[in-house]
Coordinates of C-alpha atoms and ligand atoms in Angstrom, one line a residue:
M1262 CA 0.0 0.0 0.0
L1263 CA 1.3 3.5 -0.9
R1264 CA 2.0 5.8 2.0
A1265 CA 0.2 9.1 2.6
F1266 CA 2.2 12.3 1.9
T1267 CA 1.8 16.1 1.7
L1268 CA 3.0 18.5 -0.9
A1269 CA 3.2 22.4 -0.9
A1270 CA 1.6 24.3 -3.7
P1271 CA 3.1 27.8 -3.8
A1272 CA 1.4 31.1 -4.8
K1273 CA 3.0 33.3 -7.5
I1274 CA 3.2 36.9 -8.4
N1275 CA 3.8 38.3 -11.9
L1276 CA 6.8 40.7 -12.0
I1277 CA 5.8 41.4 -15.6
L1278 CA 2.7 40.6 -17.6
E1279 CA 2.8 42.1 -21.0
I1280 CA 0.2 41.3 -23.6
Q1281 CA 1.5 41.0 -27.1
G1282 CA -1.7 40.4 -29.0
R1283 CA -4.9 38.4 -29.3
R1284 CA -4.7 34.9 -30.7
P1285 CA -7.1 33.2 -33.1
D1286 CA -8.1 30.8 -30.3
G1287 CA -9.3 33.7 -28.1
Y1288 CA -6.4 33.7 -25.7
H1289 CA -3.8 36.4 -25.6
S1290 CA -0.1 36.0 -26.4
L1291 CA 2.0 37.1 -23.4
K1292 CA 5.4 37.7 -22.1
T1293 CA 5.1 37.2 -18.4
V1294 CA 7.7 36.8 -15.6
M1295 CA 6.5 34.9 -12.7
H1296 CA 8.0 34.1 -9.3
T1297 CA 6.7 31.6 -6.7
L1298 CA 6.2 32.6 -3.1
A1299 CA 6.6 30.9 0.3
L1300 CA 2.9 31.4 0.8
S1301 CA 1.5 28.0 -0.2
D1302 CA -1.6 25.7 -0.1
S1303 CA -0.9 22.2 0.9
L1304 CA -2.2 19.0 -0.7
A1305 CA -2.5 15.8 1.4
F1306 CA -2.5 12.6 -0.6
R1307 CA -3.8 9.3 0.9
P1308 CA -4.9 6.0 -0.5
R1309 CA -8.6 5.6 -1.0
P1310 CA -9.8 2.1 -2.2
D1311 CA -13.1 3.6 -3.4
G1312 CA -11.5 5.8 -6.1
L1313 CA -10.7 9.5 -6.6
K1314 CA -12.0 12.1 -4.1
V1315 CA -10.9 15.7 -3.8
T1316 CA -11.9 17.9 -0.8
C1317 CA -10.9 21.4 0.2
S1318 CA -10.8 23.4 3.4
H1319 CA -12.3 26.4 1.6
P1320 CA -16.1 26.1 1.2
G1321 CA -16.1 28.1 -2.1
V1322 CA -13.8 25.7 -4.0
P1323 CA -15.7 23.0 -5.9
M1324 CA -15.0 19.4 -5.0
G1325 CA -15.6 17.3 -8.2
E1326 CA -15.3 17.9 -11.9
G1327 CA -15.2 21.7 -11.4
N1328 CA -11.9 21.3 -9.4
L1329 CA -8.7 21.5 -11.4
V1330 CA -7.0 19.1 -9.0
F1331 CA -9.8 16.5 -9.7
R1332 CA -9.3 16.9 -13.5
A1333 CA -5.5 16.8 -13.2
A1334 CA -5.7 13.5 -11.2
R1335 CA -8.3 11.9 -13.4
E1336 CA -6.4 12.8 -16.6
L1337 CA -3.0 11.7 -15.4
A1338 CA -4.4 8.4 -14.2
R1339 CA -6.0 7.9 -17.6
R1340 CA -2.7 8.6 -19.4
L1341 CA -0.6 6.5 -17.1
R1342 CA -3.3 3.7 -17.0
R1343 CA -3.7 3.8 -13.3
E1344 CA -6.8 3.5 -11.1
P1345 CA -6.9 6.9 -9.3
R1346 CA -7.4 5.4 -5.8
V1347 CA -6.5 8.5 -3.9
H1348 CA -8.1 11.1 -1.6
I1349 CA -6.5 14.6 -2.1
H1350 CA -7.3 17.2 0.5
I1351 CA -6.4 20.8 -0.3
R1352 CA -5.7 23.1 2.7
K1353 CA -6.2 26.6 1.3
K1354 CA -4.0 29.4 2.4
I1355 CA -3.7 31.3 -0.9
P1356 CA -6.6 33.7 -1.5
V1357 CA -9.0 32.3 -4.1
A1358 CA -9.6 34.0 -7.5
A1359 CA -7.0 36.6 -6.5
G1360 CA -4.4 36.6 -9.3
L1361 CA -2.0 34.5 -7.2
G1362 CA -2.4 31.3 -9.2
G1363 CA -3.7 29.1 -6.3
G1364 CA -5.9 26.8 -8.4
S1365 CA -3.2 26.3 -11.1
S1366 CA -0.6 25.6 -8.4
D1367 CA -2.8 23.0 -6.7
A1368 CA -3.3 21.3 -10.1
A1369 CA 0.4 21.3 -10.7
A1370 CA 1.1 19.9 -7.2
A1371 CA -1.4 17.1 -7.9
L1372 CA 0.5 16.2 -11.2
R1373 CA 3.9 16.3 -9.3
G1374 CA 2.6 14.2 -6.4
L1375 CA 0.7 11.6 -8.4
S1376 CA 3.3 11.2 -11.1
R1377 CA 5.8 10.4 -8.3
W1378 CA 3.3 8.2 -6.5
W1379 CA 2.7 6.2 -9.6
G1380 CA 6.4 5.8 -10.2
R1381 CA 6.6 8.2 -13.2
P1382 CA 8.1 11.4 -11.8
D1383 CA 9.8 12.1 -15.2
Y1384 CA 6.7 11.3 -17.3
P1385 CA 7.4 13.4 -20.4
G1386 CA 3.8 14.3 -21.0
L1387 CA 3.5 16.2 -17.8
S1388 CA 4.0 19.7 -19.3
G1389 CA 1.6 19.0 -22.1
L1390 CA -1.1 17.8 -19.7
A1391 CA -0.5 20.8 -17.4
R1392 CA -1.1 23.1 -20.4
T1393 CA -4.5 21.6 -21.1
L1394 CA -5.6 22.4 -17.5
G1395 CA -4.7 26.1 -17.6
S1396 CA -2.1 28.6 -18.9
D1397 CA -0.3 29.0 -15.6
V1398 CA -0.2 25.3 -14.7
P1399 CA 3.1 24.4 -16.5
F1400 CA 5.0 27.2 -14.6
F1401 CA 4.0 25.6 -11.3
L1402 CA 5.6 22.2 -12.2
T1403 CA 8.9 23.8 -11.4
G1404 CA 8.2 27.3 -9.9
G1405 CA 11.0 29.6 -8.9
C1406 CA 11.4 32.4 -11.4
A1407 CA 10.6 32.0 -15.1
L1408 CA 9.6 33.8 -18.3
G1409 CA 6.3 32.5 -19.8
T1410 CA 5.6 33.0 -23.5
G1411 CA 2.7 31.8 -25.7
R1412 CA -0.3 31.8 -23.4
G1413 CA 2.1 32.1 -20.6
D1414 CA 2.4 28.3 -20.8
H1415 CA 5.8 28.0 -22.5
I1416 CA 8.3 28.2 -19.7
H1417 CA 11.9 29.5 -19.9
P1418 CA 13.5 29.2 -16.4
W1419 CA 15.3 32.3 -15.1
P1420 CA 17.7 32.6 -12.2
E1421 CA 15.7 33.2 -9.0
A1422 CA 15.6 36.1 -6.6
V1423 CA 14.8 34.0 -3.5
G1424 CA 14.1 35.7 -0.1
L1425 CA 12.7 39.1 -1.2
W1426 CA 10.0 40.4 1.2
I1427 CA 6.5 40.6 -0.4
L1428 CA 3.4 42.1 1.2
L1429 CA 0.2 40.9 -0.5
V1430 CA -2.9 43.1 -0.1
N1431 CA -6.3 41.9 -1.3
P1432 CA -9.4 44.1 -1.2
G1433 CA -11.7 41.1 -0.5
F1434 CA -13.5 40.5 -3.8
H1435 CA -12.9 38.0 -6.6
L1436 CA -12.2 38.8 -10.2
S1437 CA -12.7 36.5 -13.2
T1438 CA -9.6 36.2 -15.2
A1439 CA -11.5 35.6 -18.5
R1440 CA -13.5 38.8 -17.9
V1441 CA -10.4 40.9 -17.2
Y1442 CA -8.7 39.7 -20.4
K1443 CA -11.8 40.2 -22.4
K1444 CA -11.9 43.9 -21.4
T1445 CA -8.3 44.5 -22.4
S1446 CA -7.9 46.9 -25.2
L1447 CA -4.9 46.3 -27.4
R1448 CA -4.6 50.1 -27.7
L1449 CA -3.4 49.9 -24.1
T1450 CA -0.4 47.8 -25.1
R1451 CA 1.7 50.6 -26.5
K1452 CA 3.6 50.9 -23.2
K1453 CA 6.4 48.3 -23.2
A1454 CA 7.8 46.1 -20.4
C1455 CA 11.5 45.9 -20.1
I1456 CA 12.1 42.1 -20.0
N1457 CA 15.9 42.4 -20.3
M1458 CA 16.2 44.9 -17.4
M1459 CA 14.1 42.7 -15.3
R1460 CA 16.2 39.6 -16.1
Q1461 CA 19.3 41.5 -15.0
A1462 CA 17.6 42.8 -11.9
V1463 CA 16.5 39.3 -10.9
R1464 CA 19.9 37.8 -11.6
D1465 CA 21.5 40.5 -9.4
K1466 CA 18.8 40.1 -6.8
N1467 CA 18.5 43.9 -7.0
A1468 CA 15.2 44.6 -5.3
I1469 CA 15.3 48.3 -6.3
K1470 CA 15.6 47.6 -10.0
I1471 CA 13.0 44.8 -9.8
G1472 CA 10.7 47.3 -8.2
Q1473 CA 11.3 49.8 -10.9
N1474 CA 10.6 47.4 -13.7
L1475 CA 7.3 45.8 -12.5
F1476 CA 4.7 45.9 -15.2
N1477 CA 1.2 44.6 -15.8
H1478 CA -1.0 45.5 -18.7
L1479 CA -4.1 44.1 -16.9
A1480 CA -3.7 46.9 -14.3
S1481 CA -5.0 49.3 -16.9
V1482 CA -8.3 47.3 -17.0
V1483 CA -8.6 46.5 -13.3
E1484 CA -7.5 49.9 -11.7
P1485 CA -10.1 52.1 -13.4
E1486 CA -12.9 49.7 -12.6
H1487 CA -11.8 49.2 -9.0
P1488 CA -10.3 52.3 -7.6
V1489 CA -9.5 50.5 -4.4
V1490 CA -6.8 48.5 -6.3
S1491 CA -5.0 51.7 -7.2
R1492 CA -5.4 53.0 -3.6
I1493 CA -3.7 49.8 -2.3
R1494 CA -0.9 50.3 -4.8
Q1495 CA -0.4 53.9 -3.6
D1496 CA -0.6 52.8 0.1
L1497 CA 2.1 50.3 -0.5
L1498 CA 4.4 52.8 -2.3
K1499 CA 3.7 55.5 0.4
G1500 CA 4.6 52.8 3.0
G1501 CA 8.0 52.4 1.5
A1502 CA 7.6 49.6 -1.0
L1503 CA 10.4 49.5 -3.7
G1504 CA 7.6 48.8 -6.2
A1505 CA 4.0 47.7 -6.1
M1506 CA 1.8 46.1 -8.8
L1507 CA -1.3 44.1 -9.5
S1508 CA -0.6 40.4 -9.7
G1509 CA -2.1 38.5 -12.7
S1510 CA -5.7 39.6 -13.3
G1511 CA -5.9 40.7 -9.6
P1512 CA -7.3 42.0 -7.5
T1513 CA -4.3 41.2 -5.2
V1514 CA -1.6 43.9 -5.2
F1515 CA 1.9 43.1 -4.1
G1516 CA 4.5 45.3 -2.6
L1517 CA 8.2 44.6 -2.7
F1518 CA 10.4 45.4 0.4
H1519 CA 14.1 45.4 1.4
S1520 CA 13.4 44.7 5.0
R1521 CA 11.0 42.4 6.9
G1522 CA 10.6 45.1 9.6
Q1523 CA 9.3 47.7 7.2
A1524 CA 7.0 45.3 5.5
R1525 CA 5.7 44.1 8.9
N1526 CA 4.9 47.6 10.1
L1527 CA 3.0 48.4 7.0
Q1528 CA 1.2 45.1 7.2
R1529 CA -0.1 46.1 10.7
Q1530 CA -1.3 49.5 9.4
L1531 CA -3.0 48.2 6.3
A1532 CA -4.6 45.2 8.1
D1533 CA -7.1 47.8 9.6
R1534 CA -8.1 49.0 6.1
Y1535 CA -8.0 45.9 3.9
P1536 CA -9.4 42.4 4.6
V1537 CA -6.3 40.4 3.5
C1538 CA -2.7 41.5 4.2
L1539 CA -0.2 38.6 4.0
L1540 CA 3.6 38.9 4.4
T1541 CA 5.7 36.4 2.6
R1542 CA 8.9 35.9 0.6
T1543 CA 9.9 34.9 -2.9
S1544 CA 10.7 31.1 -3.0
G1545 CA 12.9 28.9 -5.2
S1546 CA 11.9 26.1 -7.6
V1547 CA 10.0 23.1 -6.2
A1548 CA 11.4 19.5 -6.2
R1549 CA 9.6 17.1 -8.6
Ligands
C5P1634 O1 -5.7 29.4 -19.1 P1 -6.7 29.7 -18.1 O2 -7.9 28.8 -18.0 O3 -6.1 29.9 -16.7 O4 -7.2 31.2 -18.5 C1 -8.4 31.7 -18.0 C2 -9.0 32.7 -19.0 O5 -8.1 33.8 -19.1 C3 -9.1 32.2 -20.4 O6 -10.3 31.6 -20.6 C4 -8.9 33.4 -21.2 O7 -10.1 34.1 -21.3 C5 -8.0 34.3 -20.4 N1 -6.6 34.2 -20.9 C6 -6.2 34.8 -22.0 N2 -4.9 34.8 -22.5 C7 -4.0 34.1 -21.7 C8 -4.4 33.4 -20.5 C9 -5.7 33.5 -20.1 O8 -7.0 35.5 -22.7 N3 -2.7 34.0 -22.2

């Protein structure tokens, strides 16, 4: 009998999210730089003779078919010709529908865990399968820092800037990624991100330069519709963040800090104003 085990599924922020154009399949072509965080969900795997079951500590997350972890497990089992006799329990710490990639990361952790459990940790179809589950899922198979191209699903690993302090502030509502992308006007894409400057800044672990080069096209959709998001960004900058930006399609905004003390002080102040303020750090790539 296989033994129970637990895996961490980290959150991510987008240091850069640049839209390059709209694709014939309705998706947008991107250049995005993602970094994983210490803030993580955890997935507990244990044998279950009756077949696949997925549960979650968060009441808003669907349990069956609608859950990406369920689909990841069922599809991997089919491809590897295994019976998915497993119960996966997701303990949620990452805010849901917040631009932090929680659902995608949980799905990637399910693929990592189950491919190992079924004796195929190097299964070559894993990235391809991850891609069918969502644009962000391939990134979470390795995490750390990476440039994503295509839909954001073609991953080019970068050196990591582990250990930078990140304050996440979420105004307490959910945003639909599909809806945010739909409202993006390509006219807004004249401003350009500086991918090369960001690469150098990350390689040098230069938090000031990373802060100066943060970029997200989706902020030009989300901020005018939700002024609280731009207020949070201003509050983070006024509080000493080296840079602050919307993560993914939001509504979470992250601030980047030199020192834990400064970030911790601001966290205490902002916790009175905003429902979710989490202090975390950038993290390195995950073991398969
Ligand atoms: O790939 P994923 O299911 O996470 O994407 C959610 C939605 O976000 C898609 O249905 C699409 O509307 C939008 N999207 C996009 N271009 C991307 C990624 C996502 O338009 N590169």
